[in-house]
JSON list of C-alpha atoms and ligand atoms in Angstrom, two decimals:
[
{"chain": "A", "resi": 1, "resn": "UNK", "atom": "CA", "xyz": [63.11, 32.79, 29.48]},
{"chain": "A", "resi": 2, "resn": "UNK", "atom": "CA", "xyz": [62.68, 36.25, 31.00]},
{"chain": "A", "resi": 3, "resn": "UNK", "atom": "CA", "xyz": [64.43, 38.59, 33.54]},
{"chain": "A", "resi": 4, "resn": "UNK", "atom": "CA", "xyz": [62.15, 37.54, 36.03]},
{"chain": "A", "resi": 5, "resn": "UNK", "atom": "CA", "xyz": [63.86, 33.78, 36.18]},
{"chain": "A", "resi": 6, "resn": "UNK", "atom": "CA", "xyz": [67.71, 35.83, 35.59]},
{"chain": "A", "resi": 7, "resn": "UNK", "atom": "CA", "xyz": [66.81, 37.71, 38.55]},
{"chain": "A", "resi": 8, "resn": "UNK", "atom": "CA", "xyz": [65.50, 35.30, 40.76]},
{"chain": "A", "resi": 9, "resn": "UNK", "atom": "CA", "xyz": [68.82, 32.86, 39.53]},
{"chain": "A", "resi": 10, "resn": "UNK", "atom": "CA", "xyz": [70.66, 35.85, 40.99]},
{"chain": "A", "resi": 11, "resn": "UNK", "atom": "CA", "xyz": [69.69, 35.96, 44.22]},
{"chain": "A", "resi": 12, "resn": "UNK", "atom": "CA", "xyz": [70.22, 31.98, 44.43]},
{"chain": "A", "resi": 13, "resn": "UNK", "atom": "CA", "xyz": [73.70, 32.52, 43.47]},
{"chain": "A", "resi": 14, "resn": "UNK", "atom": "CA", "xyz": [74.12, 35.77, 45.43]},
{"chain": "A", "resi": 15, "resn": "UNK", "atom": "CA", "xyz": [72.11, 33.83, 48.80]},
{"chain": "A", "resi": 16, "resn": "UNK", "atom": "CA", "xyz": [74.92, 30.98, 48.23]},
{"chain": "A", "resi": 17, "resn": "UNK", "atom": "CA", "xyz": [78.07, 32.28, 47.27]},
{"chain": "A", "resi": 18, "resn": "UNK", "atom": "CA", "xyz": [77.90, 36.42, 47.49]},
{"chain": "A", "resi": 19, "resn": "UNK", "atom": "CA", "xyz": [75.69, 37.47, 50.45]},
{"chain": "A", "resi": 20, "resn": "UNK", "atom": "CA", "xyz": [75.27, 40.82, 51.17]},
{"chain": "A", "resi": 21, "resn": "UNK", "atom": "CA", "xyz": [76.58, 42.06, 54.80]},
{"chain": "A", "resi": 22, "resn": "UNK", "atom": "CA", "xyz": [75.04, 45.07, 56.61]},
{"chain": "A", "resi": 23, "resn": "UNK", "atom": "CA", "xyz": [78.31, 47.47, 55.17]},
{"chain": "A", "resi": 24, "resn": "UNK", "atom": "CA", "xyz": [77.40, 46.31, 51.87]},
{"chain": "A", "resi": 25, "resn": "UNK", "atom": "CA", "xyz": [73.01, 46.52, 51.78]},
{"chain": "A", "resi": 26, "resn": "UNK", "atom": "CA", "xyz": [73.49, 49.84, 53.68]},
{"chain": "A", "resi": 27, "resn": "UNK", "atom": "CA", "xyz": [75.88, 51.54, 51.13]},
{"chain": "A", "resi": 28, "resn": "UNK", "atom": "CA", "xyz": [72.57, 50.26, 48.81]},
{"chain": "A", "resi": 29, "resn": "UNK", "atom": "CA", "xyz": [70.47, 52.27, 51.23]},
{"chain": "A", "resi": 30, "resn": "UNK", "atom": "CA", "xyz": [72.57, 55.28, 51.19]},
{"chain": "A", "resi": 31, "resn": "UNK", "atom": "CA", "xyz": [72.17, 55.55, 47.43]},
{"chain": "A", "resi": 32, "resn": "UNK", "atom": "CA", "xyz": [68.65, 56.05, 47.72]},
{"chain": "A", "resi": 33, "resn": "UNK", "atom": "CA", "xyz": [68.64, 58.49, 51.06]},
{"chain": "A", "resi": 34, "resn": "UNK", "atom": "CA", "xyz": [71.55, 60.46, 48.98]},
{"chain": "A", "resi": 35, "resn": "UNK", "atom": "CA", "xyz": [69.93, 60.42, 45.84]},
{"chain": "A", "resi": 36, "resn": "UNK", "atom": "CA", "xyz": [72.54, 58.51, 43.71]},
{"chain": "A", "resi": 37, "resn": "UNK", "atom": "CA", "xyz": [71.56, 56.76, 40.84]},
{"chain": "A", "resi": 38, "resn": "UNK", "atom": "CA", "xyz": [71.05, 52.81, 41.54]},
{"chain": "A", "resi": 39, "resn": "UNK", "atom": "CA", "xyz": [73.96, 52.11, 38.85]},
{"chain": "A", "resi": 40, "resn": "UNK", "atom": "CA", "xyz": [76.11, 50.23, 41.54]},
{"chain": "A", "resi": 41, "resn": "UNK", "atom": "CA", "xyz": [77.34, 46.13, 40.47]},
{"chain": "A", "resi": 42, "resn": "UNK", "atom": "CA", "xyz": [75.07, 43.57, 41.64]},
{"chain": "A", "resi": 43, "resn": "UNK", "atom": "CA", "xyz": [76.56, 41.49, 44.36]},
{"chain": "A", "resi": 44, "resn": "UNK", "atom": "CA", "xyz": [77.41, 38.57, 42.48]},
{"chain": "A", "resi": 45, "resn": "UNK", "atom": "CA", "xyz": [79.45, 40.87, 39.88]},
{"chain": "A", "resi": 46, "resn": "UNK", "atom": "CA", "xyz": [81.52, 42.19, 42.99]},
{"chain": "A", "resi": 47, "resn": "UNK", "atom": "CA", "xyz": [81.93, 38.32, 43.80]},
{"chain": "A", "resi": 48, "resn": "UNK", "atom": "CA", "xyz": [83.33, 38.08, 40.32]},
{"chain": "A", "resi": 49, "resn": "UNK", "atom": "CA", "xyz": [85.26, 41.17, 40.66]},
{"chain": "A", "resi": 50, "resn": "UNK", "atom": "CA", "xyz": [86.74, 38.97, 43.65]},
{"chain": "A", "resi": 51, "resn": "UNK", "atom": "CA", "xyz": [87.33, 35.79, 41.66]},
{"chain": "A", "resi": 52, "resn": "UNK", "atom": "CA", "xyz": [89.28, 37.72, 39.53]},
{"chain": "A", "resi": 53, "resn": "UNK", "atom": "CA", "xyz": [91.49, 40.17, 41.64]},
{"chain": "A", "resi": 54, "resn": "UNK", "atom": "CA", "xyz": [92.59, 36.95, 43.59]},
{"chain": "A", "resi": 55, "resn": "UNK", "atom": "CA", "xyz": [93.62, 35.27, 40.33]},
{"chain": "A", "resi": 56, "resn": "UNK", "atom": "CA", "xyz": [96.10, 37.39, 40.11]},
{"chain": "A", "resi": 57, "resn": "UNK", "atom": "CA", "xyz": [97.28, 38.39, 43.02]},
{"chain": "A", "resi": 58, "resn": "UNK", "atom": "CA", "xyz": [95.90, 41.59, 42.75]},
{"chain": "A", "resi": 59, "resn": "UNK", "atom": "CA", "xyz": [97.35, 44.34, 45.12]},
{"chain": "A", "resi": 60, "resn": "UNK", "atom": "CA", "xyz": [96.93, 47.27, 43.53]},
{"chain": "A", "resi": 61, "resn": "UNK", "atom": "CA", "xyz": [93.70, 48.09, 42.23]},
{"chain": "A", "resi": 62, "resn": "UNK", "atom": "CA", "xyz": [92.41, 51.30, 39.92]},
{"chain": "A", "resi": 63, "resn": "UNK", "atom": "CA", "xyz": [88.68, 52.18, 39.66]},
{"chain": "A", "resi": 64, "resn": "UNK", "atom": "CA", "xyz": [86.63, 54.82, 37.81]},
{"chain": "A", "resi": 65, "resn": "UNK", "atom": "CA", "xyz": [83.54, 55.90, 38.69]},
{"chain": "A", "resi": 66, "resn": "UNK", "atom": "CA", "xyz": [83.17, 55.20, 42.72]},
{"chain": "A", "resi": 67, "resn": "UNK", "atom": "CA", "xyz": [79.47, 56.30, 42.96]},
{"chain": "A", "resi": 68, "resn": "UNK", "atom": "CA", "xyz": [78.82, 55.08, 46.53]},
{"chain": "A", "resi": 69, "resn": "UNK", "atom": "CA", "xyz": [81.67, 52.75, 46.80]},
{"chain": "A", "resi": 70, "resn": "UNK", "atom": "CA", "xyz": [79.35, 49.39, 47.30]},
{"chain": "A", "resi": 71, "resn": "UNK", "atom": "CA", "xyz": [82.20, 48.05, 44.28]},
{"chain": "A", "resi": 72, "resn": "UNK", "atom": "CA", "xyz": [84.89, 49.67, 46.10]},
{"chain": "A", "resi": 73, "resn": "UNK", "atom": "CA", "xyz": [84.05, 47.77, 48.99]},
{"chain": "A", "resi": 74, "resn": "UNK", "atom": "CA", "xyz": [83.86, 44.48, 47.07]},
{"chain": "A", "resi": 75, "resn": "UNK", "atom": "CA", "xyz": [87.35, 45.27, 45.33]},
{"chain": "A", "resi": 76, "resn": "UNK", "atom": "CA", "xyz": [89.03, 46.31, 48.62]},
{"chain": "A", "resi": 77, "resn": "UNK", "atom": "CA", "xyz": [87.93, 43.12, 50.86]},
{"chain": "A", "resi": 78, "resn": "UNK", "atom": "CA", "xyz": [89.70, 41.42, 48.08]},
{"chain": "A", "resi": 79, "resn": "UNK", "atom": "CA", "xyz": [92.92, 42.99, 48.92]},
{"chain": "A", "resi": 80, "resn": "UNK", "atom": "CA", "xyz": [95.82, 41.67, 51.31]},
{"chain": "A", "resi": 81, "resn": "UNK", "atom": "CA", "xyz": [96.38, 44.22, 53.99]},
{"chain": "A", "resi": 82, "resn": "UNK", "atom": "CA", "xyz": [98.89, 46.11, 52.31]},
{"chain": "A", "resi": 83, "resn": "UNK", "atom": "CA", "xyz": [96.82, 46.09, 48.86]},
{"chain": "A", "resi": 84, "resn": "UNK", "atom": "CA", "xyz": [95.67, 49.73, 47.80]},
{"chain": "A", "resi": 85, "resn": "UNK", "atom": "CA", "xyz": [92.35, 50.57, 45.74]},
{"chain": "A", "resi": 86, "resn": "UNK", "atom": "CA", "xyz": [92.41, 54.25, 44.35]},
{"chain": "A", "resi": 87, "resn": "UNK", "atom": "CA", "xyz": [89.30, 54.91, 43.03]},
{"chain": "A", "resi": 88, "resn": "UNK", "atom": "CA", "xyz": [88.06, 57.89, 40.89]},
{"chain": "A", "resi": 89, "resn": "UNK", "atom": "CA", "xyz": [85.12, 60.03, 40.42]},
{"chain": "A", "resi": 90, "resn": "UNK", "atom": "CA", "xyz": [83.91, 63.28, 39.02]},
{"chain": "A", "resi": 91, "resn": "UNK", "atom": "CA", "xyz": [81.19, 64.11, 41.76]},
{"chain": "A", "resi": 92, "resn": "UNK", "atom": "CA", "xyz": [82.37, 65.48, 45.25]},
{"chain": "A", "resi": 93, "resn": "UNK", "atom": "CA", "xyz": [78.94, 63.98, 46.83]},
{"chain": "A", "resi": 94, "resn": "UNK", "atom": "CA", "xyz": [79.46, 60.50, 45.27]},
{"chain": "A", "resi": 95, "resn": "UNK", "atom": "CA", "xyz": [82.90, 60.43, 46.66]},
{"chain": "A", "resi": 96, "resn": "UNK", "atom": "CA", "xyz": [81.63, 61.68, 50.30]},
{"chain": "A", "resi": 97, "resn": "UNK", "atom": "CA", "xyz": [78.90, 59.40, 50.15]},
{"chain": "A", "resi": 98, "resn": "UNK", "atom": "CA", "xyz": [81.17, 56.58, 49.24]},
{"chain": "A", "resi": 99, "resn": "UNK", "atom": "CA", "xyz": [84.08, 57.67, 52.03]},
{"chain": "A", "resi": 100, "resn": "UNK", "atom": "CA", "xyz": [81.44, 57.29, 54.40]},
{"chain": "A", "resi": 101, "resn": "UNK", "atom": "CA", "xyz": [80.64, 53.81, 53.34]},
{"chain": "A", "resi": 102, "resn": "UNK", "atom": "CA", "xyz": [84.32, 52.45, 53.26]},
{"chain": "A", "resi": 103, "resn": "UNK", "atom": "CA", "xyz": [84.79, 53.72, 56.59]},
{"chain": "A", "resi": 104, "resn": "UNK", "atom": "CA", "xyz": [82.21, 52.25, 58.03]},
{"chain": "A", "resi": 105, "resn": "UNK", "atom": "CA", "xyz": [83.39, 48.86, 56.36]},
{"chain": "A", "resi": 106, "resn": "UNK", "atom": "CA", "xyz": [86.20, 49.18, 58.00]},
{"chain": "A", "resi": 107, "resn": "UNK", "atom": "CA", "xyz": [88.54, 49.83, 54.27]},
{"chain": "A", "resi": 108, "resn": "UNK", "atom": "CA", "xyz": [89.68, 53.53, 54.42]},
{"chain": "A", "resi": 109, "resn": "UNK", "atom": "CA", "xyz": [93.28, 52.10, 54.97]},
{"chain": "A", "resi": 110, "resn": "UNK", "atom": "CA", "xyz": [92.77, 50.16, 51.96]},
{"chain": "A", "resi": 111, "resn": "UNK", "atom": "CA", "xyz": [91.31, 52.96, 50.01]},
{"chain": "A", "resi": 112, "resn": "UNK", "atom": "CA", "xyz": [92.53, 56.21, 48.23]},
{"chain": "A", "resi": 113, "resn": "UNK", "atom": "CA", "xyz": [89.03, 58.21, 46.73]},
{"chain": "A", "resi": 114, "resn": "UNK", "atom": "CA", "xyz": [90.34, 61.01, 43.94]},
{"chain": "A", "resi": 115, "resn": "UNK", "atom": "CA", "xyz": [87.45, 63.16, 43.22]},
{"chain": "A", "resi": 116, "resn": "UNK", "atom": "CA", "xyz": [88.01, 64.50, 39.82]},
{"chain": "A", "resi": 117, "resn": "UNK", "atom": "CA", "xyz": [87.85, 64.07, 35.85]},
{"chain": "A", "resi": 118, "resn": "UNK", "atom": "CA", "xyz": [88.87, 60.57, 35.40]},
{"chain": "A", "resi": 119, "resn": "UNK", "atom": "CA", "xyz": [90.52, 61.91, 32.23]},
{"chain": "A", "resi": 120, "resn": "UNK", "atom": "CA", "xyz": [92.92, 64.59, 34.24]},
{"chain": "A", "resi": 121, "resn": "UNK", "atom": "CA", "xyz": [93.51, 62.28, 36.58]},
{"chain": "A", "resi": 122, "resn": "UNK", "atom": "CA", "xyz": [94.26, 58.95, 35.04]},
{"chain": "A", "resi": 123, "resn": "UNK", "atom": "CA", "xyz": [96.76, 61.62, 33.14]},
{"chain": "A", "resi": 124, "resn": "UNK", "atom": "CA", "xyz": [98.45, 62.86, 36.31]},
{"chain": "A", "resi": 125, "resn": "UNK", "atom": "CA", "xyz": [98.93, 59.40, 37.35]},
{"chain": "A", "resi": 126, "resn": "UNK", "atom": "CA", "xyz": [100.56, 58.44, 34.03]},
{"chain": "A", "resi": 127, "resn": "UNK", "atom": "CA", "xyz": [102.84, 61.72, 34.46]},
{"chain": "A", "resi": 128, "resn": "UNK", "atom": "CA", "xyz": [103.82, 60.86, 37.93]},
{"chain": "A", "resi": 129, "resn": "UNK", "atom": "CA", "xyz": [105.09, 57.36, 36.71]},
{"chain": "A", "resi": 130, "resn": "UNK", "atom": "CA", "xyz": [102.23, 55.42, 38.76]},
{"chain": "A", "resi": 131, "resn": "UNK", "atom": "CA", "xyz": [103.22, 51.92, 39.91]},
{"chain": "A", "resi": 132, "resn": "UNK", "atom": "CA", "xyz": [101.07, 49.71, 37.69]},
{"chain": "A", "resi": 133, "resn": "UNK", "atom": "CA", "xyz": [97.88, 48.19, 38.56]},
{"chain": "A", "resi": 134, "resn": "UNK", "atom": "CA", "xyz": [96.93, 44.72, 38.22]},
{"chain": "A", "resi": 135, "resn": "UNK", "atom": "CA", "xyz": [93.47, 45.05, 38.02]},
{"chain": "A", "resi": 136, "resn": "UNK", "atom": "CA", "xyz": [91.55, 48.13, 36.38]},
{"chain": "A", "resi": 137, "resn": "UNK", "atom": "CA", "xyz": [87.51, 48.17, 36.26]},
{"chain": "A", "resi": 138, "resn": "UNK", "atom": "CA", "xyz": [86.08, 51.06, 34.48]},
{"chain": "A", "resi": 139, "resn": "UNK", "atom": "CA", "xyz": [82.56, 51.75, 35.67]},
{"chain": "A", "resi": 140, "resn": "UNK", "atom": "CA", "xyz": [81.95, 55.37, 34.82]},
{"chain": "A", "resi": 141, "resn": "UNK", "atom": "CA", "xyz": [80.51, 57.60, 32.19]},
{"chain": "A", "resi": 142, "resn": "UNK", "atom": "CA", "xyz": [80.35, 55.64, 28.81]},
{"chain": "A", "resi": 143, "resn": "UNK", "atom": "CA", "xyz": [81.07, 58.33, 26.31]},
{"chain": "A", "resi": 144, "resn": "UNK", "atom": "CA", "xyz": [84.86, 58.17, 26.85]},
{"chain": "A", "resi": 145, "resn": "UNK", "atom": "CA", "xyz": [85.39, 54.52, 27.47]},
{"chain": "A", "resi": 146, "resn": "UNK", "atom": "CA", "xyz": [87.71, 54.36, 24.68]},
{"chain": "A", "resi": 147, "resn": "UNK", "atom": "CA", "xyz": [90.15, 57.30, 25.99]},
{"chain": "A", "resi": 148, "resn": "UNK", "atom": "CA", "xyz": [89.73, 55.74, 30.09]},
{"chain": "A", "resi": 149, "resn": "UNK", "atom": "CA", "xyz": [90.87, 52.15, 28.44]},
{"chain": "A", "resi": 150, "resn": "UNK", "atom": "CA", "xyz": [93.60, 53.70, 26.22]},
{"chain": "A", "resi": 151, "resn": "UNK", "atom": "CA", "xyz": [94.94, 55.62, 29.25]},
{"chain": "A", "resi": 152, "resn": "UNK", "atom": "CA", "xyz": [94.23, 52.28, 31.61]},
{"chain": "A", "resi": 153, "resn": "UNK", "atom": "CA", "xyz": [96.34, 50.66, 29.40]},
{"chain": "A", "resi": 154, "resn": "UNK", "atom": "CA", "xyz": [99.65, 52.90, 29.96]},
{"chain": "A", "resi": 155, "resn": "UNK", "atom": "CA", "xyz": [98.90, 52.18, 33.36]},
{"chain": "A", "resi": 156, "resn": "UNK", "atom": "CA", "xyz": [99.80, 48.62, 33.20]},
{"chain": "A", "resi": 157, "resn": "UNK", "atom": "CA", "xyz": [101.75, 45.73, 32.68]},
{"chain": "A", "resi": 158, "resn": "UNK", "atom": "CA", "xyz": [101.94, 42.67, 30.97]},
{"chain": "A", "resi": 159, "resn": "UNK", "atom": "CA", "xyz": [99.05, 40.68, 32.69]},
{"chain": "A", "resi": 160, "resn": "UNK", "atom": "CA", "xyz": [97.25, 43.80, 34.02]},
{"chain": "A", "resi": 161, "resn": "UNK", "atom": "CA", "xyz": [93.37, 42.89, 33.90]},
{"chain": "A", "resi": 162, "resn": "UNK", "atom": "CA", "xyz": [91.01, 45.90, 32.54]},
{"chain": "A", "resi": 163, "resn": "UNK", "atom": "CA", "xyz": [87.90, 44.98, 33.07]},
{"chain": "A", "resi": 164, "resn": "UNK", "atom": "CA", "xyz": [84.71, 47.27, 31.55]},
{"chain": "A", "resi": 165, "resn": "UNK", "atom": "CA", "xyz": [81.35, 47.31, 32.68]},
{"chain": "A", "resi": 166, "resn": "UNK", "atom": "CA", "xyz": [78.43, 47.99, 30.75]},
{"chain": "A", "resi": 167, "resn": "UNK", "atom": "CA", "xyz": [79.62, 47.40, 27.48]},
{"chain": "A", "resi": 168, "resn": "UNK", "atom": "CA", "xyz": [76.24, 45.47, 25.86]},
{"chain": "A", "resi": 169, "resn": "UNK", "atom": "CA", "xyz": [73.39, 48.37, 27.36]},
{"chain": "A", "resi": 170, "resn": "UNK", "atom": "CA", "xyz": [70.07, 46.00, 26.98]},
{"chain": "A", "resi": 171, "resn": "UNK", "atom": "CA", "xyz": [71.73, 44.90, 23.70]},
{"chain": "A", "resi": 172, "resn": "UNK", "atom": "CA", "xyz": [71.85, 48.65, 22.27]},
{"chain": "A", "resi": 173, "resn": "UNK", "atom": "CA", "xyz": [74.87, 47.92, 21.16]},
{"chain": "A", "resi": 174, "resn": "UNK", "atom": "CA", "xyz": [74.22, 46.17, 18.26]},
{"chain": "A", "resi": 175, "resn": "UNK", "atom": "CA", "xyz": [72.39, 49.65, 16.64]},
{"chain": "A", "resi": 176, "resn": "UNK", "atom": "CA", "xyz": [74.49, 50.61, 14.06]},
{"chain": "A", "resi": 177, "resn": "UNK", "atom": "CA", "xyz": [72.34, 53.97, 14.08]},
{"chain": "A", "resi": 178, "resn": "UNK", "atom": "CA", "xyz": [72.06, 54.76, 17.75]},
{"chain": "A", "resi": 179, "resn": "UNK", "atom": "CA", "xyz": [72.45, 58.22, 18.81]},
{"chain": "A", "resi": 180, "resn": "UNK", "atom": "CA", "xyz": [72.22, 57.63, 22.79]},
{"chain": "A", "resi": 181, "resn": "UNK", "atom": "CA", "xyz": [75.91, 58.83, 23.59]},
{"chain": "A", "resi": 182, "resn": "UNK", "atom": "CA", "xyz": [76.60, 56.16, 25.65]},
{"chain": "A", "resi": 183, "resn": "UNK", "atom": "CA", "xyz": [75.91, 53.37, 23.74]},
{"chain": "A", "resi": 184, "resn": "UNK", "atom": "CA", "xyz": [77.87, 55.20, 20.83]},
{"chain": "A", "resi": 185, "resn": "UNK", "atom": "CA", "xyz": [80.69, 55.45, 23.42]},
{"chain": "A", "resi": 186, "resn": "UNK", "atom": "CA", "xyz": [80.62, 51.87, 24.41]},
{"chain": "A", "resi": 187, "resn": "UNK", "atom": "CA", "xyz": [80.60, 50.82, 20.83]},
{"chain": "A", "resi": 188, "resn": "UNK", "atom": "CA", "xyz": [83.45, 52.87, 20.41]},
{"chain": "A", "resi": 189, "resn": "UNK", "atom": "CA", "xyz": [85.15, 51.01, 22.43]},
{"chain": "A", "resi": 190, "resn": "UNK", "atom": "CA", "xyz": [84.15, 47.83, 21.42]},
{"chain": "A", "resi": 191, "resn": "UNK", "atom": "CA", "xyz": [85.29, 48.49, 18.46]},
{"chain": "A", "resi": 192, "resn": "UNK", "atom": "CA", "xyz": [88.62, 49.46, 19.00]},
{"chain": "A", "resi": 193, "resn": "UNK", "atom": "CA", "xyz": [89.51, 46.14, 21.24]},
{"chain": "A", "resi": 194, "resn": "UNK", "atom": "CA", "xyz": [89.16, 44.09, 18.08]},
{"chain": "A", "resi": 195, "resn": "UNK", "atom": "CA", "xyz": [91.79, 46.23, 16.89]},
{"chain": "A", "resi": 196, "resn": "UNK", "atom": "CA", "xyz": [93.89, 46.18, 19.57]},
{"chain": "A", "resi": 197, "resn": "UNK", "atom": "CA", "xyz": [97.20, 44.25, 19.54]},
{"chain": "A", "resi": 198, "resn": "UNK", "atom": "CA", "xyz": [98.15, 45.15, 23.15]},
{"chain": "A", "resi": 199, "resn": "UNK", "atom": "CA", "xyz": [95.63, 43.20, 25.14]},
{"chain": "A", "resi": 200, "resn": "UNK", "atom": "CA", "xyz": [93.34, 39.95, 24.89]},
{"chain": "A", "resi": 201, "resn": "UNK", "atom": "CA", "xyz": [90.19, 40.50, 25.30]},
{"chain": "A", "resi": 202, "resn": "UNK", "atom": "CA", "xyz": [86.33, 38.87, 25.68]},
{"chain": "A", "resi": 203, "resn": "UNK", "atom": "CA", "xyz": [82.77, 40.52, 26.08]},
{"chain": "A", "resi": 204, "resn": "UNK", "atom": "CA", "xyz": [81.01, 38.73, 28.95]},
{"chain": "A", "resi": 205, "resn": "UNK", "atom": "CA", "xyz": [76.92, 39.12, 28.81]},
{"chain": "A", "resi": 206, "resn": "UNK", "atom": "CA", "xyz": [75.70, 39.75, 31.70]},
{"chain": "A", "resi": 207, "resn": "UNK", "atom": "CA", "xyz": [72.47, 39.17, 33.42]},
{"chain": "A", "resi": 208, "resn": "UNK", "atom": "CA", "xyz": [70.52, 38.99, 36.60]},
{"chain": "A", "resi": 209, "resn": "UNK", "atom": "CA", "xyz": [69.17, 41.69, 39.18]},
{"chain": "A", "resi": 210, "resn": "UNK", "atom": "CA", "xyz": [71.05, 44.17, 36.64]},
{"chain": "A", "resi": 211, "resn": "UNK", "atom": "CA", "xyz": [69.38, 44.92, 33.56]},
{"chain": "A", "resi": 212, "resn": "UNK", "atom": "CA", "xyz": [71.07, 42.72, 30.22]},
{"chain": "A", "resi": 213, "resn": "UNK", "atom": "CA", "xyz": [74.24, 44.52, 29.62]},
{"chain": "A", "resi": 214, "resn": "UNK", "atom": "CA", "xyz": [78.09, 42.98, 29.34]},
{"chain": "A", "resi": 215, "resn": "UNK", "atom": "CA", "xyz": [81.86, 43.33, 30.83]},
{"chain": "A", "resi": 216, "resn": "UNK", "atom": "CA", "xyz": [84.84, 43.10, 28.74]},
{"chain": "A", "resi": 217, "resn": "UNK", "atom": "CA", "xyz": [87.32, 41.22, 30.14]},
{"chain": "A", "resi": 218, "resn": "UNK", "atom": "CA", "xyz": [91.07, 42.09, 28.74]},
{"chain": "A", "resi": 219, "resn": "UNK", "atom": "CA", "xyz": [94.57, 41.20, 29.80]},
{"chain": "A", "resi": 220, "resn": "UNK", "atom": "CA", "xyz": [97.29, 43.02, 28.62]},
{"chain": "A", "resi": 221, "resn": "UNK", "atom": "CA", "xyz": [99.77, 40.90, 26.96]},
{"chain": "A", "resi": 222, "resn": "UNK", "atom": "CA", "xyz": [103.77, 40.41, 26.73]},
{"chain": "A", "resi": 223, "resn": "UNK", "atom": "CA", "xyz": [105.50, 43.10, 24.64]},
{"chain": "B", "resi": 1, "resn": "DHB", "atom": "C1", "xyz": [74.67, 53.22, 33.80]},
{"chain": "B", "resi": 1, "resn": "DHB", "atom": "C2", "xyz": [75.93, 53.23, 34.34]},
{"chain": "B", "resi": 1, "resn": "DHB", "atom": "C3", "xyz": [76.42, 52.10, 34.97]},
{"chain": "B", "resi": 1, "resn": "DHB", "atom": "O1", "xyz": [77.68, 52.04, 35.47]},
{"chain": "B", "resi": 1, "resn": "DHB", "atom": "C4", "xyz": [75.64, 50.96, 35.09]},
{"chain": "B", "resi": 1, "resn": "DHB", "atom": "O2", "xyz": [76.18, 49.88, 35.69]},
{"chain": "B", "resi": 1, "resn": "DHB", "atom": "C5", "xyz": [74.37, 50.94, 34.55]},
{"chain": "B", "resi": 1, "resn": "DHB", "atom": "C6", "xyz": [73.89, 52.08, 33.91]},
{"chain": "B", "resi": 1, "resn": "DHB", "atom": "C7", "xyz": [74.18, 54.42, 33.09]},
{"chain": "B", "resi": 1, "resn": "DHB", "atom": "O3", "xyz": [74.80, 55.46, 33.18]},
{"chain": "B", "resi": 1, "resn": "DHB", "atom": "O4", "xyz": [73.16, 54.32, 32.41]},
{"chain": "B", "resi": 2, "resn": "MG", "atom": "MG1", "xyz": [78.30, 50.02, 35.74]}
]
């Protein structure tokens, strides 16, 4: 077993059930041309993404870290027509790239880009007594992970799905001793879900075109 036969298992999944449209393998393009790092989910982890917003029901949908918007897009096709994504991200180019990409896939009705510290802004939205989301994916920097979940949380309800990417890093995570930041971060927050009374939660591995890495997968439960 190597990543060669993950990758090319990938793209038979992706070919059958998650092909890529022209919105979706340009926004890939733009990445490059812009200079963005290639950090975006493969297509079958937007497919998942899918799976799991229609589940349940999702209409309202919180992101961080929109990058170029290629999971953006995946998260908003999954919406009815009145569903909302707001996603979040700390670099003004990211988020022009990324408006640039939803609008040409047709979603800027569905989709509300803040450009900002996730932390500030994950705290205005507590402050202005946000409708909950039903689906949260964290995708951005790893250091904080812990403080974006805890905050996630407060933005949800019983049933809310948070769902982390990124958690495993190539299997770093299982260095006791690492100092790479985000793998500490990650760990961090790893940690603190097997503490955590207020949601259910898994670690899926993950592999394919992506390098080996992980999502958690958490639903917060009934008070
Ligand atoms: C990194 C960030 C990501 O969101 C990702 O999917 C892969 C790598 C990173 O910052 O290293
Ligand atoms: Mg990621």
């Amino acid at each position: 077993m190597n990543n060669e036969i993950f990758s090319e298992v990938d793209h038979y999944i992706s070919n059958l059930l998650a092909p890529e449209d022209k919105a979706l393998s340009d926004t890939i393009t733009t990445l490059v041309n812009e200079g963005l790092p290639q950090h975006s989910i493969s297509a079958n982890q937007g497919k998942f993404l899918q799976v799991l917003m229609i589940t349940c029901n999702a209409k309202r949908v919180l992101e961080l870290g929109t990058l170029g918007g290629y999971s953006t897009i995946w998260l908003a096709r999954a919406l009815p027509e009145n569903g909302k994504v707001i996603t979040i991200d700390v670099n003004a180019h990211h988020s022009d790239v990324a408006r640039k990409n939803i609008d040409i896939a047709g979603l800027l009705h569905k989709v509300e880009l803040r450009t900002g510290k996730a932390l500030d802004i994950l705290q205005e939205l507590i402050a202005n007594n946000e409708v909950p989301f039903d689906v949260i994916f964290i995708d951005a920097d790893k250091p904080p992970y812990t403080e974006y979940f805890n905050y996630a949380v407060q933005l949800s309800r019983p049933g809310t799905l948070i769902i982390c990417d990124n958690v495993i890093r190539d299997g770093k995570v299982l260095d006791k001793n690492s100092t790479d930041e985000s793998v500490r971060g990650v760990q961090r927050l790893n940690e603190m879900l097997s503490k955590n009374k207020n949601v259910t939660a898994t670690i899926l591995q993950t592999v394919g075109v992506k390098d080996f890495d992980g999502m958690v997968i958490a639903v917060v439960n009934r008070v």
